[in-house]
Amino acid sequence: MRSYDFSPLMRSTVGFDRIEQLFRGMERASTDNGFPPYNIVKTDADHFRITMAVAGFTEDQLDVVANQNTLKISGKSAEDKEEAEYLHRGLAARSFVQNFELAETIKVVGAAMENGLLHIDLVREIPEELKPRTIEINKGKLLESKAA
């Protein structure tokens, strides 16, 4: 079991406490079983898509929940009603939960199913106050300093 001590970082920073939570979440995610398989694609500078192979699941058996900076995708498998004798069972029919940590500027904009694939679209939305802005340079005027 790997364990990281983030206390040296936390002593000299303010407002970065979410970073520790993010690393802990990534540590847990690295131990997942990889089911169901998925891709994460960056379609352009601000748009992303998660595509997850969910063959055998219907839309009613899947839940996609965005909560603050977390995206949770879960599937509840329907139990076999009939007792079939499988000669080979290669299709996984088990329930799953997959969590994704999202940056504060990433928003989930939609989800769709197509041919056994669940597509979840995300977009980076940067608030106006965080976007770069041009500062006008005044000629010949000095700004008054407000010293306390």
XYZ file of N, CA, C and O in Angstrom:
592
model
N 0.838 -1.182 0.000
C 0.000 0.000 0.000
C 0.877 1.237 0.000
O 1.731 1.406 0.845
N 0.667 2.062 -0.984
C 1.403 3.316 -1.045
C 0.647 4.377 -0.276
O -0.575 4.449 -0.325
N 1.389 5.217 0.409
C 0.772 6.306 1.147
C 1.648 7.533 0.978
O 2.870 7.449 1.123
N 1.016 8.647 0.656
C 1.755 9.886 0.452
C 1.408 10.871 1.557
O 0.255 10.988 1.963
N 2.417 11.594 2.009
C 2.220 12.598 3.043
C 2.193 13.967 2.369
O 3.209 14.430 1.847
N 1.036 14.610 2.365
C 0.885 15.910 1.723
C 1.052 17.067 2.696
O 0.931 18.223 2.313
N 1.330 16.774 3.957
C 1.405 17.840 4.950
C 2.467 18.901 4.630
O 2.222 20.078 4.898
N 3.643 18.571 4.051
C 4.579 19.648 3.713
C 3.995 20.642 2.703
O 4.244 21.839 2.801
N 3.190 20.158 1.773
C 2.557 21.058 0.808
C 1.499 21.923 1.478
O 1.338 23.095 1.154
N 0.750 21.334 2.387
C -0.356 22.041 3.024
C 0.133 23.123 3.983
O -0.587 24.058 4.285
N 1.382 23.022 4.483
C 1.911 24.035 5.411
C 2.166 25.362 4.740
O 2.132 26.400 5.376
N 2.459 25.347 3.424
C 2.849 26.589 2.763
C 1.878 27.021 1.665
O 2.231 27.862 0.846
N 0.686 26.479 1.656
C -0.304 26.859 0.649
C -1.634 27.158 1.326
O -1.901 26.692 2.420
N -2.442 27.934 0.637
C -3.773 28.261 1.127
C -4.758 28.000 -0.003
O -4.551 28.445 -1.131
N -5.804 27.269 0.288
C -6.845 27.039 -0.698
C -6.597 25.879 -1.633
O -7.348 25.664 -2.581
N -5.565 25.099 -1.400
C -5.240 23.967 -2.262
C -5.576 22.638 -1.601
O -5.076 21.596 -1.996
N -6.441 22.647 -0.597
C -6.754 21.421 0.120
C -7.434 20.394 -0.768
O -7.369 19.204 -0.521
N -8.051 20.822 -1.857
C -8.691 19.894 -2.777
C -7.662 19.037 -3.522
O -7.969 17.936 -3.967
N -6.441 19.499 -3.631
C -5.402 18.734 -4.319
C -5.163 17.406 -3.601
O -5.025 16.370 -4.244
N -5.138 17.433 -2.281
C -4.948 16.186 -1.543
C -6.089 15.218 -1.835
O -5.864 14.028 -2.072
N -7.318 15.715 -1.849
C -8.469 14.869 -2.162
C -8.357 14.307 -3.576
O -8.686 13.153 -3.820
N -7.888 15.130 -4.509
C -7.728 14.695 -5.894
C -6.721 13.559 -5.998
O -6.973 12.547 -6.649
N -5.582 13.691 -5.333
C -4.579 12.629 -5.367
C -5.073 11.359 -4.694
O -4.814 10.260 -5.168
N -5.800 11.493 -3.608
C -6.362 10.314 -2.952
C -7.356 9.614 -3.883
O -7.389 8.393 -3.973
N -8.161 10.395 -4.590
C -9.105 9.823 -5.546
C -8.399 9.128 -6.690
O -8.826 8.061 -7.145
N -7.315 9.706 -7.176
C -6.547 9.079 -8.252
C -5.901 7.795 -7.776
O -5.814 6.821 -8.517
N -5.476 7.769 -6.531
C -4.878 6.560 -5.965
C -5.913 5.434 -5.911
O -5.638 4.297 -6.253
N -7.151 5.775 -5.506
C -8.224 4.771 -5.483
C -8.572 4.333 -6.890
O -8.819 3.166 -7.139
N -8.590 5.268 -7.841
C -8.960 4.935 -9.213
C -7.938 4.011 -9.866
O -8.289 3.208 -10.729
N -6.689 4.100 -9.449
C -5.669 3.252 -10.059
C -5.839 1.788 -9.659
O -5.237 0.912 -10.251
N -6.677 1.524 -8.668
C -6.892 0.143 -8.231
C -8.185 -0.439 -8.778
O -8.552 -1.549 -8.415
N -8.891 0.307 -9.670
C -10.152 -0.235 -10.194
C -9.870 -1.393 -11.146
O -8.757 -1.603 -11.595
N -10.901 -2.168 -11.446
C -10.717 -3.373 -12.242
C -10.819 -3.136 -13.743
O -10.720 -4.080 -14.510
N -11.054 -1.911 -14.169
C -11.097 -1.611 -15.601
C -12.387 -2.012 -16.286
O -12.436 -2.084 -17.507
N -13.426 -2.285 -15.511
C -14.704 -2.658 -16.110
C -15.725 -1.594 -15.810
O -15.830 -1.152 -14.678
N -16.467 -1.182 -16.767
C -16.360 -1.491 -18.194
C -15.277 -0.642 -18.847
O -14.902 0.399 -18.317
N -14.758 -1.095 -19.987
C -13.713 -0.318 -20.659
C -14.261 1.014 -21.154
O -15.442 1.129 -21.480
N -13.390 2.021 -21.193
C -13.816 3.347 -21.637
C -12.655 4.086 -22.285
O -11.487 3.756 -22.086
N -13.008 5.104 -23.069
C -12.047 6.023 -23.668
C -12.365 7.426 -23.187
O -13.533 7.762 -22.978
N -11.342 8.260 -23.064
C -11.527 9.684 -22.818
C -10.846 10.395 -23.980
O -9.652 10.207 -24.213
N -11.623 11.178 -24.727
C -11.116 11.825 -25.935
C -11.254 13.338 -25.790
O -12.307 13.830 -25.355
N -10.224 14.054 -26.155
C -10.272 15.515 -26.213
C -10.585 15.879 -27.657
O -9.760 15.700 -28.545
N -11.813 16.362 -27.906
C -12.241 16.625 -29.284
C -11.760 17.979 -29.788
O -11.580 18.150 -30.987
N -11.583 18.939 -28.910
C -10.903 20.201 -29.225
C -10.426 20.801 -27.906
O -10.459 20.137 -26.879
N -9.996 22.049 -27.924
C -9.370 22.638 -26.739
C -10.278 22.626 -25.512
O -9.787 22.514 -24.384
N -11.596 22.716 -25.706
C -12.499 22.834 -24.570
C -13.573 21.760 -24.503
O -14.481 21.844 -23.670
N -13.525 20.763 -25.378
C -14.557 19.727 -25.398
C -13.939 18.342 -25.236
O -12.909 18.046 -25.841
N -14.610 17.517 -24.424
C -14.132 16.176 -24.128
C -15.300 15.209 -24.244
O -16.463 15.598 -24.133
N -14.980 13.940 -24.449
C -16.012 12.906 -24.492
C -15.483 11.650 -23.821
O -14.383 11.190 -24.102
N -16.288 11.115 -22.907
C -16.018 9.812 -22.313
C -16.932 8.832 -23.032
O -18.145 9.045 -23.094
N -16.352 7.782 -23.603
C -17.133 6.737 -24.265
C -16.892 5.438 -23.510
O -15.749 5.008 -23.363
N -17.982 4.844 -23.037
C -17.896 3.648 -22.216
C -18.661 2.515 -22.891
O -19.794 2.705 -23.335
N -18.035 1.339 -22.963
C -18.673 0.166 -23.554
C -19.606 -0.454 -22.524
O -19.156 -1.005 -21.529
N -20.906 -0.338 -22.776
C -21.905 -0.839 -21.825
C -22.850 -1.813 -22.520
O -24.068 -1.766 -22.327
N -22.286 -2.709 -23.317
C -23.102 -3.696 -24.027
C -23.902 -4.515 -23.024
O -23.399 -4.919 -21.989
N -25.160 -4.728 -23.341
C -26.025 -5.513 -22.476
C -26.793 -4.684 -21.461
O -27.652 -5.204 -20.758
N -26.496 -3.389 -21.355
C -27.214 -2.506 -20.442
C -28.175 -1.631 -21.249
O -27.877 -1.232 -22.377
N -29.316 -1.330 -20.662
C -30.250 -0.380 -21.270
C -30.088 0.971 -20.574
O -29.453 1.062 -19.517
N -30.688 1.981 -21.160
C -30.619 3.316 -20.562
C -31.193 3.317 -19.147
O -30.721 4.042 -18.272
N -32.220 2.490 -18.917
C -32.857 2.427 -17.599
C -31.951 1.805 -16.539
O -32.154 2.032 -15.347
N -30.975 1.028 -16.950
C -30.075 0.363 -16.005
C -28.829 1.195 -15.706
O -28.014 0.805 -14.878
N -28.679 2.341 -16.382
C -27.503 3.187 -16.210
C -27.875 4.485 -15.504
O -28.948 5.044 -15.742
N -26.979 4.964 -14.665
C -27.125 6.265 -14.011
C -25.865 7.072 -14.253
O -24.747 6.567 -14.052
N -26.036 8.315 -14.668
C -24.930 9.248 -14.841
C -25.236 10.432 -13.937
O -26.226 11.133 -14.133
N -24.388 10.630 -12.913
C -24.632 11.677 -11.926
C -23.403 12.577 -11.838
O -22.298 12.106 -11.550
N -23.609 13.877 -12.084
C -22.552 14.868 -11.919
C -22.829 15.610 -10.620
O -23.918 16.154 -10.429
N -21.843 15.606 -9.728
C -22.001 16.248 -8.423
C -20.714 16.986 -8.108
O -19.684 16.353 -7.873
N -20.771 18.304 -8.113
C -19.620 19.162 -7.909
C -18.512 18.762 -8.882
O -18.665 18.927 -10.065
N -17.413 18.211 -8.399
C -16.275 17.899 -9.267
C -16.132 16.410 -9.505
O -15.036 15.924 -9.769
N -17.219 15.680 -9.409
C -17.181 14.235 -9.593
C -18.255 13.811 -10.581
O -19.371 14.313 -10.547
N -17.895 12.898 -11.455
C -18.847 12.275 -12.364
C -18.908 10.800 -11.988
O -17.880 10.125 -11.949
N -20.109 10.324 -11.679
C -20.295 8.934 -11.273
C -21.193 8.246 -12.291
O -22.303 8.695 -12.547
N -20.677 7.165 -12.872
C -21.440 6.379 -13.833
C -21.624 4.997 -13.216
O -20.651 4.352 -12.824
N -22.862 4.571 -13.125
C -23.121 3.256 -12.537
C -24.116 2.497 -13.394
O -24.970 3.089 -14.060
N -23.965 1.197 -13.384
C -24.862 0.319 -14.117
C -25.325 -0.806 -13.228
O -24.513 -1.424 -12.535
N -26.615 -1.037 -13.216
C -27.172 -2.127 -12.416
C -27.642 -3.196 -13.373
O -28.554 -2.991 -14.158
N -27.010 -4.342 -13.312
C -27.315 -5.445 -14.200
C -28.613 -6.116 -13.809
O -28.878 -6.330 -12.624
N -29.411 -6.441 -14.810
C -30.642 -7.202 -14.553
C -30.256 -8.651 -14.336
O -29.445 -9.217 -15.074
N -30.821 -9.249 -13.335
C -30.535 -10.657 -13.042
C -31.200 -11.534 -14.097
O -32.270 -11.224 -14.604
N -30.539 -12.623 -14.429
C -31.126 -13.577 -15.368
C -32.373 -14.190 -14.754
O -32.322 -14.744 -13.663
N -33.476 -14.080 -15.458
C -34.741 -14.635 -14.964
C -34.781 -16.152 -15.151
O -35.321 -16.870 -14.356
N -34.185 -16.614 -16.221
C -34.205 -18.041 -16.481
C -32.849 -18.646 -16.122
O -31.821 -17.997 -16.217
N -32.894 -19.848 -15.711
C -31.670 -20.561 -15.379
C -31.128 -21.209 -16.649
O -31.500 -22.314 -16.997
N -30.285 -20.494 -17.342
C -29.720 -21.009 -18.581
C -28.400 -21.711 -18.275
O -27.679 -21.345 -17.351
N -28.097 -22.687 -19.075
C -26.821 -23.382 -18.939
C -25.868 -22.772 -19.962
O -26.012 -22.970 -21.157
N -24.923 -21.986 -19.469
C -23.966 -21.323 -20.347
C -22.849 -22.294 -20.701
O -22.242 -22.901 -19.824
N -22.568 -22.412 -21.992
C -21.405 -23.176 -22.426
C -20.169 -22.291 -22.412
O -19.058 -22.759 -22.211
N -20.397 -21.014 -22.658
C -19.336 -20.008 -22.546
C -20.003 -18.693 -22.195
O -20.994 -18.307 -22.806
N -19.485 -18.008 -21.200
C -20.046 -16.716 -20.811
C -18.950 -15.674 -20.915
O -18.166 -15.468 -19.999
N -18.897 -15.011 -22.067
C -17.873 -14.000 -22.314
C -18.370 -12.585 -22.101
O -17.579 -11.656 -22.013
N -19.672 -12.402 -22.026
C -20.230 -11.079 -21.775
C -20.398 -10.881 -20.282
O -21.085 -11.656 -19.619
N -19.772 -9.846 -19.784
C -19.892 -9.559 -18.352
C -21.280 -9.003 -18.084
O -21.730 -8.095 -18.760
N -21.954 -9.564 -17.150
C -23.297 -9.116 -16.780
C -23.289 -8.714 -15.321
O -24.107 -9.160 -14.537
N -22.346 -7.884 -14.951
C -22.239 -7.486 -13.556
C -22.431 -5.970 -13.422
O -22.165 -5.209 -14.342
N -22.875 -5.584 -12.274
C -23.060 -4.169 -11.988
C -21.697 -3.493 -11.857
O -20.687 -4.148 -11.598
N -21.676 -2.172 -12.046
C -20.412 -1.440 -11.951
C -20.661 -0.026 -11.463
O -21.772 0.490 -11.535
N -19.601 0.574 -10.958
C -19.574 1.999 -10.614
C -18.219 2.527 -11.061
O -17.181 1.960 -10.725
N -18.225 3.600 -11.824
C -16.991 4.217 -12.295
C -17.054 5.703 -11.940
O -18.032 6.381 -12.263
N -16.034 6.200 -11.251
C -15.988 7.605 -10.840
C -14.885 8.327 -11.581
O -13.791 7.775 -11.794
N -15.160 9.570 -11.953
C -14.186 10.434 -12.595
C -14.109 11.734 -11.809
O -15.136 12.310 -11.459
N -12.903 12.185 -11.524
C -12.701 13.490 -10.902
C -12.639 14.529 -12.014
O -11.900 14.353 -12.991
N -13.406 15.605 -11.869
C -13.457 16.649 -12.882
C -12.840 17.926 -12.338
O -13.012 18.250 -11.163
N -12.165 18.660 -13.205
C -11.653 19.971 -12.821
C -12.836 20.892 -12.549
O -13.952 20.662 -13.028
N -12.603 21.940 -11.793
C -13.684 22.846 -11.418
C -14.331 23.518 -12.624
O -15.488 23.929 -12.548
N -13.612 23.622 -13.718
C -14.156 24.304 -14.899
C -14.799 23.338 -15.892
O -15.298 23.768 -16.925
N -14.815 22.051 -15.599
C -15.399 21.062 -16.512
C -16.850 20.799 -16.121
O -17.157 20.510 -14.962
N -17.741 20.904 -17.095
C -19.169 20.669 -16.885
C -19.635 19.536 -17.788
O -19.215 19.430 -18.936
N -20.522 18.690 -17.281
C -21.132 17.624 -18.070
C -22.308 18.247 -18.823
O -23.179 18.856 -18.206
N -22.313 18.097 -20.153
C -23.369 18.744 -20.945
C -24.370 17.759 -21.530
O -25.424 18.168 -21.995
N -24.072 16.469 -21.519
C -25.045 15.524 -22.040
C -24.513 14.108 -22.087
O -23.313 13.863 -21.961
N -25.462 13.164 -22.271
C -25.117 11.751 -22.389
C -26.056 11.109 -23.394
O -27.223 11.495 -23.497
N -25.526 10.144 -24.151
C -26.337 9.446 -25.149
C -25.818 8.025 -25.307
O -24.631 7.752 -25.098
N -26.732 7.116 -25.664
C -26.375 5.717 -25.931
C -26.500 5.460 -27.417
O -27.441 5.917 -28.054
N -25.519 4.704 -27.941
C -25.552 4.340 -29.352
C -24.763 3.055 -29.536
O -23.570 3.003 -29.202
N -25.429 2.022 -30.033
C -24.782 0.750 -30.350
C -23.977 0.174 -29.186
O -22.857 -0.289 -29.356
N -24.540 0.206 -27.989
C -23.862 -0.365 -26.830
C -22.774 0.506 -26.247
O -22.028 0.064 -25.385
N -22.675 1.746 -26.707
C -21.686 2.682 -26.185
C -22.396 3.851 -25.519
O -23.334 4.427 -26.086
N -21.949 4.196 -24.321
C -22.456 5.367 -23.616
C -21.484 6.508 -23.854
O -20.301 6.395 -23.543
N -21.983 7.595 -24.439
C -21.157 8.774 -24.710
C -21.553 9.873 -23.735
O -22.731 10.217 -23.621
N -20.574 10.438 -23.048
C -20.812 11.538 -22.120
C -19.961 12.709 -22.582
O -18.735 12.602 -22.677
N -20.625 13.814 -22.895
C -19.935 15.004 -23.396
C -19.676 15.978 -22.261
O -20.551 16.225 -21.425
N -18.456 16.524 -22.269
C -18.043 17.488 -21.253
C -17.464 18.708 -21.950
O -16.932 18.604 -23.064
N -17.564 19.853 -21.287
C -17.022 21.083 -21.848
C -16.319 21.868 -20.741
O -16.737 21.839 -19.588
N -15.242 22.538 -21.124
C -14.531 23.415 -20.194
C -15.163 24.799 -20.312
O -15.174 25.394 -21.374
N -15.721 25.284 -19.200
C -16.322 26.610 -19.155
C -15.542 27.449 -18.157
O -15.630 27.224 -16.954
N -14.793 28.406 -18.673
C -13.984 29.258 -17.814
C -14.776 30.536 -17.524
O -15.169 31.237 -18.454
N -15.043 30.826 -16.247
C -15.785 32.033 -15.905
C -15.044 33.292 -16.360
O -13.811 33.310 -16.441
N -15.792 34.335 -16.650
C -15.208 35.589 -17.143
C -14.115 36.113 -16.217
O -13.088 36.603 -16.683
N -14.327 36.005 -14.908
C -13.345 36.560 -13.975
C -12.021 35.793 -13.980
O -11.010 36.295 -13.501
N -12.014 34.575 -14.539
C -10.773 33.802 -14.608
C -10.075 33.915 -15.961
O -8.944 33.470 -16.113
N -10.757 34.519 -16.938
C -10.160 34.661 -18.270
C -9.136 35.802 -18.251
O -9.291 36.777 -17.503
N -8.106 35.691 -19.087
C -7.122 36.780 -19.163
C -7.797 38.069 -19.641
O -8.720 38.031 -20.446
N -7.342 39.192 -19.106
C -7.885 40.473 -19.548
C -6.752 41.437 -19.804
O -5.691 41.361 -19.181
N -6.955 42.321 -20.733
C -5.953 43.318 -21.088
C -6.096 44.519 -20.167
O -7.191 45.033 -19.965
N -4.989 44.972 -19.617
C -4.970 46.121 -18.723
C -4.503 47.329 -19.521
O -3.452 47.304 -20.158
N -5.315 48.374 -19.486
C -4.978 49.593 -20.217
C -3.828 50.308 -19.525
O -3.801 50.430 -18.301
N -2.874 50.745 -20.309
C -1.730 51.482 -19.774
C -2.005 52.969 -19.991
O -2.166 53.424 -21.132
N -2.076 53.748 -18.913
C -2.349 55.181 -18.992
C -1.064 55.928 -19.277
O -0.027 55.669 -18.666
N -1.135 56.888 -20.197
C 0.039 57.687 -20.541
C 0.088 58.924 -19.655
O -0.884 59.654 -19.543
N 1.224 59.125 -19.029
C 1.461 60.335 -18.270
C 0.724 60.431 -16.942
O 0.826 61.440 -16.276
N -0.024 59.462 -16.561
C -0.731 59.518 -15.288
C -0.183 58.424 -14.379
O -0.039 57.291 -14.787
N 0.101 58.802 -13.161
C 0.497 57.814 -12.169
C -0.719 57.493 -11.324
O -1.486 58.372 -10.950
N -0.892 56.265 -11.059
C -1.993 55.844 -10.205
C -1.644 56.163 -8.760
O -0.513 56.005 -8.327
N -2.622 56.655 -8.011
C -2.380 56.971 -6.615
C -2.289 55.673 -5.821
O -3.126 54.797 -5.967
N -1.283 55.589 -5.028
C -1.089 54.417 -4.191
C -1.929 54.581 -2.927
O -1.928 55.621 -2.312
N -2.634 53.520 -2.578
C -3.455 53.540 -1.375
C -2.747 52.724 -0.304
O -3.050 51.557 -0.104
N -1.783 53.351 0.332
C -1.040 52.657 1.390
C -1.831 52.736 2.687
O -2.406 53.767 3.012
N -1.831 51.659 3.426
C -2.592 51.640 4.668
C -1.719 51.964 5.829
O -0.601 51.721 5.944
